[in-house]
Short mmCIF file of C-alpha atoms and ligand atoms in Angstrom, two decimals:
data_model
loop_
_atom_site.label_atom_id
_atom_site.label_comp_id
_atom_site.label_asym_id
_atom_site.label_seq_id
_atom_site.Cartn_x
_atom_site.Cartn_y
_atom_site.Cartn_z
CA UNK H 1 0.00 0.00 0.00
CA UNK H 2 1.22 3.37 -1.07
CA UNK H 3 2.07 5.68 1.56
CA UNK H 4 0.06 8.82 1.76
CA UNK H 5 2.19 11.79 2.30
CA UNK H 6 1.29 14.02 5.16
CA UNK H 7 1.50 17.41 3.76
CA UNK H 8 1.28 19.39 6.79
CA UNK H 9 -1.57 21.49 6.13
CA UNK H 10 -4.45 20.99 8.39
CA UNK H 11 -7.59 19.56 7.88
CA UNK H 12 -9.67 22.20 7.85
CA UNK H 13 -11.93 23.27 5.08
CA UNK H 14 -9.97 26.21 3.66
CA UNK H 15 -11.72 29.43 3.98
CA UNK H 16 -13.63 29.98 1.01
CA UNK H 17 -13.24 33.61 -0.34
CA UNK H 18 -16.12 35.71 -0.67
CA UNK H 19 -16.53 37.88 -3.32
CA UNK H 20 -17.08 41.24 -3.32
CA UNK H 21 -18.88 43.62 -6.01
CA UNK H 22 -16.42 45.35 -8.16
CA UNK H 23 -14.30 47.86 -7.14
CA UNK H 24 -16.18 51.75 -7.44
CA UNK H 25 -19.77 49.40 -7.95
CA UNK H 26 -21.72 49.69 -5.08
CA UNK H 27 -24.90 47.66 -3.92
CA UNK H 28 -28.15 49.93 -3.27
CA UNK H 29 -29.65 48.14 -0.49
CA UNK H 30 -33.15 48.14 0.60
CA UNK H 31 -32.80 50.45 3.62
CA UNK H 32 -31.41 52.74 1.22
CA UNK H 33 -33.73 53.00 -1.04
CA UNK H 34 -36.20 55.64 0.14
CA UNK H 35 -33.61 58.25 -0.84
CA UNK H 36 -33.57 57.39 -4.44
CA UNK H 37 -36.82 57.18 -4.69
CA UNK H 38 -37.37 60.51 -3.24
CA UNK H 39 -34.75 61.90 -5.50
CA UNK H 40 -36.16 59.84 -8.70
CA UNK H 41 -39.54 60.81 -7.55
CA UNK H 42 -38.95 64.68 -7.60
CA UNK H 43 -37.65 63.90 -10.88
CA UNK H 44 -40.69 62.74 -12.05
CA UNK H 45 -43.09 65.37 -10.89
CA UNK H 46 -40.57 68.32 -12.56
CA UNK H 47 -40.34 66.25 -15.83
CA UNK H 48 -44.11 66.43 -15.48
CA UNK H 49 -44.74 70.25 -14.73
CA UNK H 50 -42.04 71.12 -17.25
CA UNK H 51 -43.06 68.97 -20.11
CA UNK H 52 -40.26 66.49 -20.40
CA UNK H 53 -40.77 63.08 -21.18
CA UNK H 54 -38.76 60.26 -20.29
CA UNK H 55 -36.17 57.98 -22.43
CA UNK H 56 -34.30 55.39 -22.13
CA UNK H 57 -31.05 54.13 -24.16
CA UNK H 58 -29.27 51.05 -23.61
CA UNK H 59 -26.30 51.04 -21.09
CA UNK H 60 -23.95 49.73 -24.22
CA UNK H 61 -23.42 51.92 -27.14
CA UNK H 62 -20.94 51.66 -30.05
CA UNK H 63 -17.66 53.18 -28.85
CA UNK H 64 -16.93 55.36 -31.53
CA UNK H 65 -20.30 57.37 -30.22
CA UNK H 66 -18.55 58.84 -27.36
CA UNK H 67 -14.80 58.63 -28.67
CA UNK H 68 -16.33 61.19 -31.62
CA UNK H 69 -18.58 62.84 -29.68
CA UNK H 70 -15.91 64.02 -26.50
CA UNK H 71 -13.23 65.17 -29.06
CA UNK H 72 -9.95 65.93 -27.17
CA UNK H 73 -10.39 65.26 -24.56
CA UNK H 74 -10.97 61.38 -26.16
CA UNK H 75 -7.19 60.28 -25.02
CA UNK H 76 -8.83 60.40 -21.07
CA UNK H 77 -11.47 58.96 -21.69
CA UNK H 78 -10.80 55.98 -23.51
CA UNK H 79 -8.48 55.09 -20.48
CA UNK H 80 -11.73 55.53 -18.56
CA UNK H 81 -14.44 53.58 -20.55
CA UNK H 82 -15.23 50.04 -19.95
CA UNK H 83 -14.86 48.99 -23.55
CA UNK H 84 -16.74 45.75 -24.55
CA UNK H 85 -15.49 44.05 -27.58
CA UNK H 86 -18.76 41.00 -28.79
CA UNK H 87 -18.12 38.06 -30.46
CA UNK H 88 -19.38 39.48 -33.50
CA UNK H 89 -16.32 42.12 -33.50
CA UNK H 90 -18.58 45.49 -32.17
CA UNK H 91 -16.61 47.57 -30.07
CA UNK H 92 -18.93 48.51 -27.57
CA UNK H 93 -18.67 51.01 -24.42
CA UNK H 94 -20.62 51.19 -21.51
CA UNK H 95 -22.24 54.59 -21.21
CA UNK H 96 -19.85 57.24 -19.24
CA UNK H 97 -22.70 59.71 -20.01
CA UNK H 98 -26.00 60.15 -21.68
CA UNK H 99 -25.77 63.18 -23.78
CA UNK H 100 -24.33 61.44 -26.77
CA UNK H 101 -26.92 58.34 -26.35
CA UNK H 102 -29.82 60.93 -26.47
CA UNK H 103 -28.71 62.70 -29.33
CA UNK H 104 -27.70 59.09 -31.42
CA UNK H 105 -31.87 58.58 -30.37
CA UNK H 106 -32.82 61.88 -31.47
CA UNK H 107 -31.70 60.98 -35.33
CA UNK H 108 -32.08 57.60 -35.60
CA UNK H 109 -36.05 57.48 -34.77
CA UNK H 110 -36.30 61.27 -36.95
CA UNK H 111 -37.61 62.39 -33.61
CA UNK H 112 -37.05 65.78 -35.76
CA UNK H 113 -40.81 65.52 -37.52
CA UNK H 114 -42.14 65.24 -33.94
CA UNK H 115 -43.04 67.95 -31.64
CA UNK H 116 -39.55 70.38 -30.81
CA UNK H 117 -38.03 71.45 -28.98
CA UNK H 118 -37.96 67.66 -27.99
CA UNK H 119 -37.72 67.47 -24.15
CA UNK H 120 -36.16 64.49 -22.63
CA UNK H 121 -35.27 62.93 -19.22
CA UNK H 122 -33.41 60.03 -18.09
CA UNK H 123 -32.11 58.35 -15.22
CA UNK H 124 -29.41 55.58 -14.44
CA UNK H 125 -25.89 53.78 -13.82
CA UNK H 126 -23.39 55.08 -15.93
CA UNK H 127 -19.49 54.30 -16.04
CA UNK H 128 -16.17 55.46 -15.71
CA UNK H 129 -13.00 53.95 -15.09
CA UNK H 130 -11.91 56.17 -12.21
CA UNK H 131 -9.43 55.98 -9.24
CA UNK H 132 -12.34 55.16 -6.48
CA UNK H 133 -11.75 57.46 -4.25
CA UNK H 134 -13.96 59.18 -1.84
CA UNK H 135 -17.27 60.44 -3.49
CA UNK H 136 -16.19 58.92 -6.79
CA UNK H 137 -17.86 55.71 -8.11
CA UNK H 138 -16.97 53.43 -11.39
CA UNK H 139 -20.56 53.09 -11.89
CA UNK H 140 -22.75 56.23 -10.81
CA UNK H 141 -25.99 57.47 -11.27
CA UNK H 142 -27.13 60.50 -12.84
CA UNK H 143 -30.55 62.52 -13.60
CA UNK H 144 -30.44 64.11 -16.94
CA UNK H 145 -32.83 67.08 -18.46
CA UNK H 146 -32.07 67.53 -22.61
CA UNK H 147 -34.17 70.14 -24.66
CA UNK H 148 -33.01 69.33 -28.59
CA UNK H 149 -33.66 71.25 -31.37
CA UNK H 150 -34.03 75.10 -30.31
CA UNK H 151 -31.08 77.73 -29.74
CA UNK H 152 -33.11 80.21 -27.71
CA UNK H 153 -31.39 81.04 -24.89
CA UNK H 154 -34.78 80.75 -22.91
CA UNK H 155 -34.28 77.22 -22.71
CA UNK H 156 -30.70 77.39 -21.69
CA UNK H 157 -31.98 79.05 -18.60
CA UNK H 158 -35.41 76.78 -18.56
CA UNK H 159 -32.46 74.07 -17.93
CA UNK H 160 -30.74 75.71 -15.35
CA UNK H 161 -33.96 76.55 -13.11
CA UNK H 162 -35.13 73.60 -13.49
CA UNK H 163 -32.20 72.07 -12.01
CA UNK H 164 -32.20 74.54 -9.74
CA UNK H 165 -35.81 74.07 -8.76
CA UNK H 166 -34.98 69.91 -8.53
CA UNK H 167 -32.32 70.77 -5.52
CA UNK H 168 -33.98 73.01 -3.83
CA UNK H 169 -36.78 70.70 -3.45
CA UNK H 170 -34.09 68.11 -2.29
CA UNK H 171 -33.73 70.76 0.27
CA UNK H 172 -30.10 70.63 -0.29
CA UNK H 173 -28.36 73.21 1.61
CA UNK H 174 -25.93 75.81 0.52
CA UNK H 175 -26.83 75.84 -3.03
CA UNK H 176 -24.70 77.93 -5.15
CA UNK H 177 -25.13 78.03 -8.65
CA UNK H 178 -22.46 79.15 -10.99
CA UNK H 179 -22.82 80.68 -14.75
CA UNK H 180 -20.40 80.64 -17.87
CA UNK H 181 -20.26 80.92 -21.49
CA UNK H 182 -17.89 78.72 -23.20
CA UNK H 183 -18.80 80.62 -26.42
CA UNK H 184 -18.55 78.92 -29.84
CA UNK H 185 -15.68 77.53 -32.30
CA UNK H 186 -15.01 81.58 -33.72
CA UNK H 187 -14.66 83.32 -30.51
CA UNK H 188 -13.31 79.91 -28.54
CA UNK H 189 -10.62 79.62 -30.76
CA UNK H 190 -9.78 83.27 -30.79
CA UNK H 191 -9.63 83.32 -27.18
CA UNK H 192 -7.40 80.30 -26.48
CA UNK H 193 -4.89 81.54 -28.87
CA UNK H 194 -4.87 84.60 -26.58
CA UNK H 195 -4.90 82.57 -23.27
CA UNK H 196 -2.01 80.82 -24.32
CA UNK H 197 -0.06 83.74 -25.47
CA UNK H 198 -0.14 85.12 -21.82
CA UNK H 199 0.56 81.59 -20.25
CA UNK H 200 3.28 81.20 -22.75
CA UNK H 201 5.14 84.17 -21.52
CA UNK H 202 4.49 83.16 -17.96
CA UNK H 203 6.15 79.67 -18.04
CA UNK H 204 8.75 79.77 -15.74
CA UNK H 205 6.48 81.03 -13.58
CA UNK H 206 3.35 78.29 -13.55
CA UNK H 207 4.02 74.81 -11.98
CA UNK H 208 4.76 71.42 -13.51
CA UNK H 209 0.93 70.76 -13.94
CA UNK H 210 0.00 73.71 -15.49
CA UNK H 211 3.32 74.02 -17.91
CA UNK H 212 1.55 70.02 -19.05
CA UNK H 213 -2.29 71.61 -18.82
CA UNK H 214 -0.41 74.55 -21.56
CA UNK H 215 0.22 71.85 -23.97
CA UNK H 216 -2.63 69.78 -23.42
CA UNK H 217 -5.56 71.55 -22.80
CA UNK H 218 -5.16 75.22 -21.76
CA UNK H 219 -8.41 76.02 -20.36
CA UNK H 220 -7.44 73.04 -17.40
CA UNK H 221 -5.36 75.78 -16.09
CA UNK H 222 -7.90 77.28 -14.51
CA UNK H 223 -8.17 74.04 -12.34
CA UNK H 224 -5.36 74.37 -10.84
CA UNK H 225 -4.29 75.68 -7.09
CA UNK H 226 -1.23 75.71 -6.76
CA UNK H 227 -0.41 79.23 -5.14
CA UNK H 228 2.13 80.86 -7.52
CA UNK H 229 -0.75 79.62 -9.81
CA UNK H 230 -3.61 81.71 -8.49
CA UNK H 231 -2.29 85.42 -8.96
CA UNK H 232 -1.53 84.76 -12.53
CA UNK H 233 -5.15 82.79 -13.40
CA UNK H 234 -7.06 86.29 -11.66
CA UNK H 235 -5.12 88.48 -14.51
CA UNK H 236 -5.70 85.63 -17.11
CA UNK H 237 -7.62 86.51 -20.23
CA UNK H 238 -11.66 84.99 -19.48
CA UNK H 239 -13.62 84.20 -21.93
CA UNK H 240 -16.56 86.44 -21.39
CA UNK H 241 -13.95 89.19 -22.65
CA UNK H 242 -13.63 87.78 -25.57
CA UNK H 243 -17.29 86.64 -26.80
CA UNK H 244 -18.17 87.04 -30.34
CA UNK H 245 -21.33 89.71 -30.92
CA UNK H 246 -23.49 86.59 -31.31
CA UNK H 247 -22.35 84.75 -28.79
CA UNK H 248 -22.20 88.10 -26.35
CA UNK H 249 -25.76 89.13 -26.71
CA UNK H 250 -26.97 84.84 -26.51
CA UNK H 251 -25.58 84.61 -23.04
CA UNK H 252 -26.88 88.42 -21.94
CA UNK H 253 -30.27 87.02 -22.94
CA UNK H 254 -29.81 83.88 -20.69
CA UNK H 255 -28.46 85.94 -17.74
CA UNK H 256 -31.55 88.52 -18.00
CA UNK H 257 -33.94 85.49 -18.46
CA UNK H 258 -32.29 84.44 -14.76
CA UNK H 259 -32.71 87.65 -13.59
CA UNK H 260 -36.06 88.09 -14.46
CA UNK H 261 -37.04 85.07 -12.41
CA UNK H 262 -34.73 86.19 -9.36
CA UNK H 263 -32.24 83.44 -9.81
CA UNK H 264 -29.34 84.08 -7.30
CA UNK H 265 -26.50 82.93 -9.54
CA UNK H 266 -22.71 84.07 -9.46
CA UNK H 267 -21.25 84.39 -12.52
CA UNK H 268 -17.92 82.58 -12.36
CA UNK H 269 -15.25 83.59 -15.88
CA UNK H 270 -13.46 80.71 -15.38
CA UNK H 271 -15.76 77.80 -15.02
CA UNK H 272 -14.75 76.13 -17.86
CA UNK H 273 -15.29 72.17 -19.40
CA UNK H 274 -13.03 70.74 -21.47
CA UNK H 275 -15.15 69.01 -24.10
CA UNK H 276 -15.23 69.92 -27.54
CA UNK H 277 -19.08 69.97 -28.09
CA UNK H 278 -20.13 72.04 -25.27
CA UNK H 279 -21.05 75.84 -26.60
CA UNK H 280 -22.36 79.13 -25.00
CA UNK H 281 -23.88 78.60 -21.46
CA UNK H 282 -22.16 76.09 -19.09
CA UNK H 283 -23.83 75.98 -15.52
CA UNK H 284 -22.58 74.22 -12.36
CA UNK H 285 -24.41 74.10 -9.28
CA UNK H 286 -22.86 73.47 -5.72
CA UNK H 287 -24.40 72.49 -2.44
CA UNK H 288 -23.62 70.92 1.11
CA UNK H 289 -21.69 71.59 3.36
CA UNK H 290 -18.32 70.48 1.84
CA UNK H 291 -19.49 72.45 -1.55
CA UNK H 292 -19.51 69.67 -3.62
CA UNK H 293 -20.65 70.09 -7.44
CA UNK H 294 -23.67 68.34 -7.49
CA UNK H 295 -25.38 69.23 -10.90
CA UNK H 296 -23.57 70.83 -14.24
CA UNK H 297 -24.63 71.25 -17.78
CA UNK H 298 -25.42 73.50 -20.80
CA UNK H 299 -25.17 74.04 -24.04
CA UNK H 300 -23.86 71.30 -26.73
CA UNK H 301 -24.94 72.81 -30.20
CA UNK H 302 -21.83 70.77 -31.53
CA UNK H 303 -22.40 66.97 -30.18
CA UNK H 304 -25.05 67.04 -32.99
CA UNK H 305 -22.61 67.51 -35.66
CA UNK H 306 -20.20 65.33 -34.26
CA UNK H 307 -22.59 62.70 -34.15
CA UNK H 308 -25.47 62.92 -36.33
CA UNK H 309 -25.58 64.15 -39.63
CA UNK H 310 -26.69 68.13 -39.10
CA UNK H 311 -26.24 70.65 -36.82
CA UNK H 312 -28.82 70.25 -34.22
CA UNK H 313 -28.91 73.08 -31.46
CA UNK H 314 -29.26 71.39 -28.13
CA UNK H 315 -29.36 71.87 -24.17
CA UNK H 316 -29.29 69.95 -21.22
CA UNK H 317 -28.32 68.91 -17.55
CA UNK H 318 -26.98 65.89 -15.45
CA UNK H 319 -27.24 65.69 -11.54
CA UNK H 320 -25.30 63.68 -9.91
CA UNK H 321 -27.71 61.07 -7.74
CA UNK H 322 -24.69 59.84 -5.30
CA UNK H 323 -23.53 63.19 -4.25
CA UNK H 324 -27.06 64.26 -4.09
CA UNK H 325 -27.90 61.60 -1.54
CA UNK H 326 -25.20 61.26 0.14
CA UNK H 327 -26.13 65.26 1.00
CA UNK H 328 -29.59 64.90 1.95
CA UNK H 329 -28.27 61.51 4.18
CA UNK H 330 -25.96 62.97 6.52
CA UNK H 331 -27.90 65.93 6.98
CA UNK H 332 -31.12 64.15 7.31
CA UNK H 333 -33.06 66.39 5.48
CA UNK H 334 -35.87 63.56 5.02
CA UNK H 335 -37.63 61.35 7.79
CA UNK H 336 -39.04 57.94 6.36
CA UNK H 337 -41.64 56.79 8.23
CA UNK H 338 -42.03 52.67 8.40
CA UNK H 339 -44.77 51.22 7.28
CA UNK H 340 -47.36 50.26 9.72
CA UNK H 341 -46.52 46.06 9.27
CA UNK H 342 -48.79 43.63 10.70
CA UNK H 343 -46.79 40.16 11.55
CA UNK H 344 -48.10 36.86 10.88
CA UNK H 345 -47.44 34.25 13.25
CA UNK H 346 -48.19 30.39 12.77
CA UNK H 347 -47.25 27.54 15.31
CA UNK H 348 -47.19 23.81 13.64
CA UNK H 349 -47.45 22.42 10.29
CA UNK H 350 -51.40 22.42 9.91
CA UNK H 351 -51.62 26.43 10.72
CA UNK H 352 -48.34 26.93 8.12
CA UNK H 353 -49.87 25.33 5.23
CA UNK H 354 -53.20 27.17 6.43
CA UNK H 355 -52.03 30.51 7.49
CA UNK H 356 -50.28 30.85 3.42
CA UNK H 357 -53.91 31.22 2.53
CA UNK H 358 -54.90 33.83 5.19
CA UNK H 359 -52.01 35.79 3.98
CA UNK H 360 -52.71 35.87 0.64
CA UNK H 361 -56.31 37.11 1.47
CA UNK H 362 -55.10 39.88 3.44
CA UNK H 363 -52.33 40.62 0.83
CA UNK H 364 -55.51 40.65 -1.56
CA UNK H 365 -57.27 43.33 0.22
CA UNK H 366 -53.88 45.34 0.65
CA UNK H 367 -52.68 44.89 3.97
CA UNK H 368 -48.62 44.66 4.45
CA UNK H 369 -47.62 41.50 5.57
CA UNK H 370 -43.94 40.64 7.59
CA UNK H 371 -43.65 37.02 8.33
CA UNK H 372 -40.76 34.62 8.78
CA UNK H 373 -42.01 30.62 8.49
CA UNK H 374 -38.93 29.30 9.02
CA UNK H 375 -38.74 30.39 12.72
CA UNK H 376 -41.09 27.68 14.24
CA UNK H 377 -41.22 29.04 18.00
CA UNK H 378 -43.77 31.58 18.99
CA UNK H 379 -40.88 33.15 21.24
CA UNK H 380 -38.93 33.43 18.44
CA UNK H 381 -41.41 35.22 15.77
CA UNK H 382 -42.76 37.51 18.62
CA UNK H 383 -39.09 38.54 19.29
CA UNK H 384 -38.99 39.12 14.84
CA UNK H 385 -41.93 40.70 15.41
CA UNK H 386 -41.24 43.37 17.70
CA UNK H 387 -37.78 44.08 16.11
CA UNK H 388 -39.45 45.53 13.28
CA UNK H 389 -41.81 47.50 15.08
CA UNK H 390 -45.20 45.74 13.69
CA UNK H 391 -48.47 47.36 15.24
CA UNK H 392 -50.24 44.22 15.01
CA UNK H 393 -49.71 40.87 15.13
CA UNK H 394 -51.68 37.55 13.83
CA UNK H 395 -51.27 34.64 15.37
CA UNK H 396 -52.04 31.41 13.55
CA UNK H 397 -52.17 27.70 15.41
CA UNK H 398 -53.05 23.95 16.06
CA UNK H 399 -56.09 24.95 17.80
CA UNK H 400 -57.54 28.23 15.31
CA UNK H 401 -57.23 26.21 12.29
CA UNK H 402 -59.22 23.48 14.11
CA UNK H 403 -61.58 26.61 15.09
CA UNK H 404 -61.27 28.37 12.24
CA UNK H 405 -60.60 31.77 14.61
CA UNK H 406 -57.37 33.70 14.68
CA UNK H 407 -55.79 35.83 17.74
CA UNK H 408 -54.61 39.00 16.66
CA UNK H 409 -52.65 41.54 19.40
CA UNK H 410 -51.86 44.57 19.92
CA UNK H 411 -48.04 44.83 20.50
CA UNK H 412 -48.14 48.35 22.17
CA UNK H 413 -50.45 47.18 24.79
CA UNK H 414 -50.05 43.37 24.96
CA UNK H 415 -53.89 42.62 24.52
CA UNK H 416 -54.85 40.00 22.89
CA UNK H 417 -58.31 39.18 21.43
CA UNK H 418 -59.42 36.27 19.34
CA UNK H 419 -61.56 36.76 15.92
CA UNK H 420 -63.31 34.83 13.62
CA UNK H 421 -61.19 33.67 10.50
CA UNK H 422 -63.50 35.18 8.38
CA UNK H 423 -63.72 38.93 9.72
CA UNK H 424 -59.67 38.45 9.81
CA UNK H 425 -59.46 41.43 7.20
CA UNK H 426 -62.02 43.74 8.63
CA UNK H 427 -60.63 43.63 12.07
CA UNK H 428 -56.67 44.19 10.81
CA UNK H 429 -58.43 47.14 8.81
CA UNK H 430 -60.48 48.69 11.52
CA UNK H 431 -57.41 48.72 13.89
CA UNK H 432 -55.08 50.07 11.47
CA UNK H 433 -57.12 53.42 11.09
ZN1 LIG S 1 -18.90 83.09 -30.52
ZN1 LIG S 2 -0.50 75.47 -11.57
#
């Protein structure tokens, strides 16, 4: 007989791994889900008021959508997409934004012909490859408003009070909303040529960053905060010097619009975005008490272009749900009251098979029902009971099958009483109200 050779490791069942949802992918677990629906809820009702109906595109899109559509600033983001190649040979990328996948809707079903400007929401996970750090997620959710098809700059600041209007009834504290132009490809040009004529004289003089942000992508150098940085991006050209007529009077007609309707916003000369198809107004609103940005957008006249096949004039939002609720968590801005939950209790086999019934009739007539069957002892399913806070309890054995009766307490007060099976949901509803 061969020997068997002792290894040395012990006999116990190694420890089985558990997994663990991707990293930057969170779970959105039931107790948490009274704050998105609150926030998805509000959504709703202002999609309502304001005429917006609601779309949805498929999480996957062809790549090249968003590689065209987000121009140069591309090279980052195709280190940040989760690209899916199919069997078939499709590049595919999950959605880092919905913008693009609105407007790729907007020509391929001629929504054109319909009613415009068309007016569009949409809500859901979308994904980016990012270093998960605090506040940012792989896969996030966002609440987008799009109007297509109308340049007025009435709708550029329909967008922004709308948004505006969606926080506030958040109750989100500290709101401050923030107003640029970005202008369009004439005067944009014109004026980086100008901002990097004064940053190219001061280059000595910026730090390693922003001498890399010069080359790159100029208008990042307003990001920065360095200190030496600072003095020299307060005398930096801004863009609002150097709109275009057009684009000059466009964004005094969205500022009086604001105005007009008392909107409290602080116009900010360099709030800039990098991405090609953006034009005229950009908006970002902050809130909370560490002044996080919680909801941007504006104007993309050019995504159309880039995109579709015609210029299609276009404006639109995205607020950020995780920020959002995270806010209105840890200031508790929102009590949930728990639903009144009557418990159902059943002691033996006969009054478990039995009590499935009684349930359902209840369930029928709209009661909320808790129950565990696989506890067996009463001690046990009182103890479940109570934990949850139920009002009223049921309970269901040997003896009221046999009678065909049911005892139902009161858990506040401890009294018990026992009913007739068949006035069961009468009695639960009389003592509910
Ligand atoms: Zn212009
Ligand atoms: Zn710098």
């Amino acid at each position: 007989m061969k020997k068997i050779k002792k290894t040395g490791k012990s006999d116990k069942k190694p420890k089985k791994e558990l997994f663990q949802s991707p990293r930057g992918m969170a779970d959105i677990l039931p107790v948490q889900q009274p704050w998105w629906d609150k926030l998805i809820g509000i959504g709703q009702e202002l999609a309502g008021l304001y005429d917006f109906g609601r779309i949805e595109t498929p999480i996957l899109e062809f790549a090249g959508i968003f590689e065209k559509s987000l121009g140069e600033a591309t090279e980052v983001l195709e280190k940040q997409m989760f690209i899916v190649k199919t069997k078939g040979g499709d590049r595919l990328a999950m959605r880092p934004e919905t913008t693009a996948s609105v407007m790729r809707a907007y020509f391929q079903h001629h929504l054109s012909y319909g009613q415009q400007p068309f007016k569009v929401y949409s809500f859901g996970p979308m994904f980016r490859y990012e270093h998960p750090q605090a506040g940012r997620f792989r896969q996030f959710h966002q609440f987008n408003f799009d109007i297509i098809g109308d340049t007025d700059p009435l709708y550029d600041a329909q967008i922004i009070l709308l948004f505006w209007r969606f926080l506030q009834l958040l109750k989100i504290p500290g709101l401050t909303p923030q107003v640029n132009t970005v202008g369009c490809r004439v005067c944009r040009q014109h004026y980086l040529r100008r901002l990097k004529e004064y940053y190219g004289k001061l280059k000595n003089k910026i730090c390693k960053d922003c001498q890399r942000r010069l080359e790159i992508n100029p208008l990042r150098l307003f990001d920065c905060k360095e200190e030496q940085c600072l003095p020299l991006k307060a005398a930096a050209p801004n863009m609002l010097d150097n709109l275009c007529q057009a684009c000059n009077s466009h964004f005094r007609a969205v500022l009086e619009h604001l105005e007009e309707n008392k909107f409290p916003y602080e116009p900010n000369p360099f709030l800039v975005r990098g991405l090609d198809y953006y034009s005229r107004t950009f908006f970002e609103i902050f809130g909370g008490s560490e002044k996080t940005a919680i909801a941007a957008g504006g104007r993309y006249d050019y995504l159309s272009e880039m995109i579709g096949p015609r210029l299609v004039p276009a404006v639109g939002g995205a607020l950020g749900m995780e920020r959002v609720i995270e806010i209105i968590k840890s200031e508790s801005l929102f009590i949930f009251k728990a639903p009144v939950k009557i418990y159902f209790i059943t002691i033996g086999e006969q009054a478990k098979k039995c009590g499935l019934r009684v349930m359902e009739e209840l369930r029928h007539a709209g009661v909320k029902i808790a129950e565990s069957l696989g506890k067996d002892s009463l001690k046990a399913q009182l103890g479940a009971a109570d934990k949850m806070k139920a009002k009223l309890v049921l309970i269901f054995g040997q003896k009221e099958v046999f009678e065909e009766t049911i005892i139902i307490r009161d858990m506040a007060s401890g009294a018990q009483e026992n009913i007739a099976l068949s006035r069961v949901v009468e009695e639960v509803k009389k003592r509910l109200r």
